[in-house]
Amino acid sequence: MTDTLMTPMFDAQRTMINQSNELFKQSLKFQHDAFETFRGTFDTQESTQRRGVEATQRAVDAYFEAIEDAGGEAGVQEIHEAVDEQFAVLLDLHEQSWDTVEQLSEENAAAYEQFVEQLESMADDSTEMAVEASQQAEEQTEIAIESAEDAVEQ
């Protein structure tokens, strides 16, 4: 191919196409990183919530112990034990819930990874096709320019 006045325009067009593809892939990476950062907070959230439940349990235990130490009414010990059992159930459910959240998060992350790979592949294919179309348009433009120059010379 020979350089024409149109060559810089086509070069700029292909550069823009490739840069757009790279920006798209960078935005996918940014979204992925944001998602992973969010997933990374799960342990902190779970731990904070568990500590809150445990702190509440300690406060309730202290309350019942104070009543018991003060010679509280009959049945306070049984109520205290029932409340402790409910806290044990709550902590168990809390752990199960967070295990489920983490499992679903991992499954969603894997599905998201696959989706991003497909998007990147599609973007690369589209970019390749757009660059090829630009190259073909440039070649056809050069042929047209050469034909016009030949016609003028005759």
Short mmCIF file of C-alpha atoms in Angstrom, two decimals:
data_model
loop_
_atom_site.label_atom_id
_atom_site.label_comp_id
_atom_site.label_asym_id
_atom_site.label_seq_id
_atom_site.Cartn_x
_atom_site.Cartn_y
_atom_site.Cartn_z
CA MET A 1 0.00 0.00 0.00
CA THR A 2 1.10 3.48 -0.70
CA ASP A 3 0.57 6.38 1.62
CA THR A 4 -2.10 8.83 0.57
CA LEU A 5 -3.60 11.86 2.19
CA MET A 6 -6.18 9.49 3.69
CA THR A 7 -3.62 7.19 5.35
CA PRO A 8 -3.37 9.22 8.60
CA MET A 9 -7.17 9.20 8.91
CA PHE A 10 -7.34 5.42 8.59
CA ASP A 11 -4.40 5.01 10.98
CA ALA A 12 -6.17 7.24 13.50
CA GLN A 13 -9.38 5.27 13.01
CA ARG A 14 -7.65 1.95 13.72
CA THR A 15 -5.86 3.45 16.73
CA MET A 16 -9.21 4.66 18.07
CA ILE A 17 -10.77 1.22 17.53
CA ASN A 18 -7.93 -0.51 19.38
CA GLN A 19 -7.96 2.06 22.19
CA SER A 20 -11.72 1.69 22.58
CA ASN A 21 -11.25 -2.06 22.93
CA GLU A 22 -8.57 -1.56 25.57
CA LEU A 23 -10.76 0.92 27.48
CA PHE A 24 -13.63 -1.56 27.39
CA LYS A 25 -11.39 -4.31 28.76
CA GLN A 26 -10.07 -1.95 31.44
CA SER A 27 -13.64 -1.11 32.48
CA LEU A 28 -14.37 -4.86 32.77
CA LYS A 29 -11.27 -5.25 34.93
CA PHE A 30 -12.34 -2.31 37.09
CA GLN A 31 -15.79 -3.87 37.58
CA HIS A 32 -14.18 -7.23 38.36
CA ASP A 33 -11.83 -5.63 40.90
CA ALA A 34 -14.72 -3.77 42.52
CA PHE A 35 -16.68 -7.02 42.79
CA GLU A 36 -13.70 -8.82 44.32
CA THR A 37 -13.19 -5.97 46.78
CA PHE A 38 -16.83 -6.23 47.79
CA ARG A 39 -16.47 -10.00 48.20
CA GLY A 40 -13.38 -9.36 50.32
CA THR A 41 -15.50 -7.49 52.86
CA PHE A 42 -17.63 -10.55 53.61
CA ASP A 43 -15.28 -11.89 56.28
CA THR A 44 -15.24 -8.54 58.06
CA GLN A 45 -19.02 -8.19 57.85
CA GLU A 46 -19.57 -11.73 59.11
CA SER A 47 -17.11 -11.27 61.97
CA THR A 48 -18.60 -7.93 62.97
CA GLN A 49 -22.12 -9.32 63.01
CA ARG A 50 -21.06 -12.40 64.99
CA ARG A 51 -19.26 -10.22 67.56
CA GLY A 52 -22.41 -8.11 67.86
CA VAL A 53 -24.55 -11.18 68.58
CA GLU A 54 -21.97 -12.47 71.06
CA ALA A 55 -21.81 -9.08 72.80
CA THR A 56 -25.60 -9.04 73.09
CA GLN A 57 -25.50 -12.56 74.49
CA ARG A 58 -22.92 -11.52 77.10
CA ALA A 59 -25.10 -8.55 78.10
CA VAL A 60 -28.18 -10.76 78.43
CA ASP A 61 -26.15 -13.32 80.41
CA ALA A 62 -24.93 -10.57 82.74
CA TYR A 63 -28.52 -9.38 83.20
CA PHE A 64 -29.79 -12.86 84.12
CA GLU A 65 -26.79 -13.48 86.38
CA ALA A 66 -27.49 -10.22 88.18
CA ILE A 67 -31.11 -11.26 88.71
CA GLU A 68 -30.02 -14.72 89.88
CA ASP A 69 -27.38 -13.24 92.23
CA ALA A 70 -29.99 -10.90 93.67
CA GLY A 71 -32.09 -13.90 94.60
CA GLY A 72 -34.41 -13.59 91.62
CA GLU A 73 -37.68 -15.35 91.31
CA ALA A 74 -37.98 -19.04 90.69
CA GLY A 75 -37.65 -20.01 87.06
CA VAL A 76 -35.08 -17.33 86.17
CA GLN A 77 -32.44 -20.02 85.70
CA GLU A 78 -34.69 -21.90 83.26
CA ILE A 79 -35.43 -18.73 81.31
CA HIS A 80 -31.70 -17.95 81.23
CA GLU A 81 -30.94 -21.41 79.84
CA ALA A 82 -33.70 -21.10 77.23
CA VAL A 83 -32.34 -17.73 76.12
CA ASP A 84 -28.80 -19.19 75.93
CA GLU A 85 -30.12 -22.01 73.75
CA GLN A 86 -31.76 -19.47 71.45
CA PHE A 87 -28.48 -17.57 71.16
CA ALA A 88 -26.73 -20.83 70.26
CA VAL A 89 -29.33 -21.42 67.53
CA LEU A 90 -28.95 -17.83 66.33
CA LEU A 91 -25.16 -18.15 66.12
CA ASP A 92 -25.49 -21.46 64.27
CA LEU A 93 -27.94 -19.93 61.77
CA HIS A 94 -25.65 -16.95 61.41
CA GLU A 95 -22.74 -19.22 60.51
CA GLN A 96 -24.86 -21.24 58.07
CA SER A 97 -26.15 -18.08 56.42
CA TRP A 98 -22.67 -16.68 55.89
CA ASP A 99 -21.44 -20.03 54.58
CA THR A 100 -24.26 -19.87 52.03
CA VAL A 101 -23.42 -16.27 51.14
CA GLU A 102 -19.79 -17.19 50.58
CA GLN A 103 -20.68 -20.26 48.52
CA LEU A 104 -23.07 -18.26 46.32
CA SER A 105 -20.50 -15.50 46.02
CA GLU A 106 -17.89 -17.98 44.79
CA GLU A 107 -20.34 -19.48 42.29
CA ASN A 108 -21.32 -16.02 41.06
CA ALA A 109 -17.69 -15.01 40.82
CA ALA A 110 -16.94 -18.02 38.64
CA ALA A 111 -19.93 -17.27 36.41
CA TYR A 112 -18.89 -13.63 36.23
CA GLU A 113 -15.34 -14.60 35.26
CA GLN A 114 -16.70 -16.73 32.43
CA PHE A 115 -19.00 -13.91 31.31
CA VAL A 116 -16.13 -11.41 31.30
CA GLU A 117 -13.96 -13.79 29.28
CA GLN A 118 -16.76 -14.11 26.72
CA LEU A 119 -17.21 -10.34 26.59
CA GLU A 120 -13.48 -9.80 26.10
CA SER A 121 -13.39 -12.41 23.35
CA MET A 122 -16.35 -10.79 21.62
CA ALA A 123 -14.74 -7.36 21.98
CA ASP A 124 -11.48 -8.66 20.52
CA ASP A 125 -13.33 -10.29 17.62
CA SER A 126 -15.30 -7.11 16.97
CA THR A 127 -12.16 -5.02 17.15
CA GLU A 128 -10.38 -7.32 14.72
CA MET A 129 -13.30 -7.12 12.30
CA ALA A 130 -13.45 -3.31 12.60
CA VAL A 131 -9.70 -2.99 11.98
CA GLU A 132 -9.95 -5.29 8.96
CA ALA A 133 -12.88 -3.26 7.63
CA SER A 134 -10.85 -0.09 8.07
CA GLN A 135 -7.92 -1.64 6.23
CA GLN A 136 -10.20 -2.75 3.39
CA ALA A 137 -11.75 0.72 3.19
CA GLU A 138 -8.28 2.22 3.06
CA GLU A 139 -7.25 -0.14 0.26
CA GLN A 140 -10.42 0.66 -1.69
CA THR A 141 -9.86 4.37 -1.14
CA GLU A 142 -6.30 4.07 -2.42
CA ILE A 143 -7.53 2.20 -5.49
CA ALA A 144 -10.15 4.89 -6.10
CA ILE A 145 -7.57 7.66 -5.67
CA GLU A 146 -5.13 5.94 -8.01
CA SER A 147 -7.89 5.41 -10.58
CA ALA A 148 -8.89 9.06 -10.32
CA GLU A 149 -5.25 10.17 -10.68
CA ASP A 150 -4.83 7.90 -13.71
CA ALA A 151 -8.02 9.30 -15.26
CA VAL A 152 -6.80 12.87 -14.73
CA GLU A 153 -3.42 12.09 -16.30
CA GLN A 154 -4.99 10.70 -19.47
#
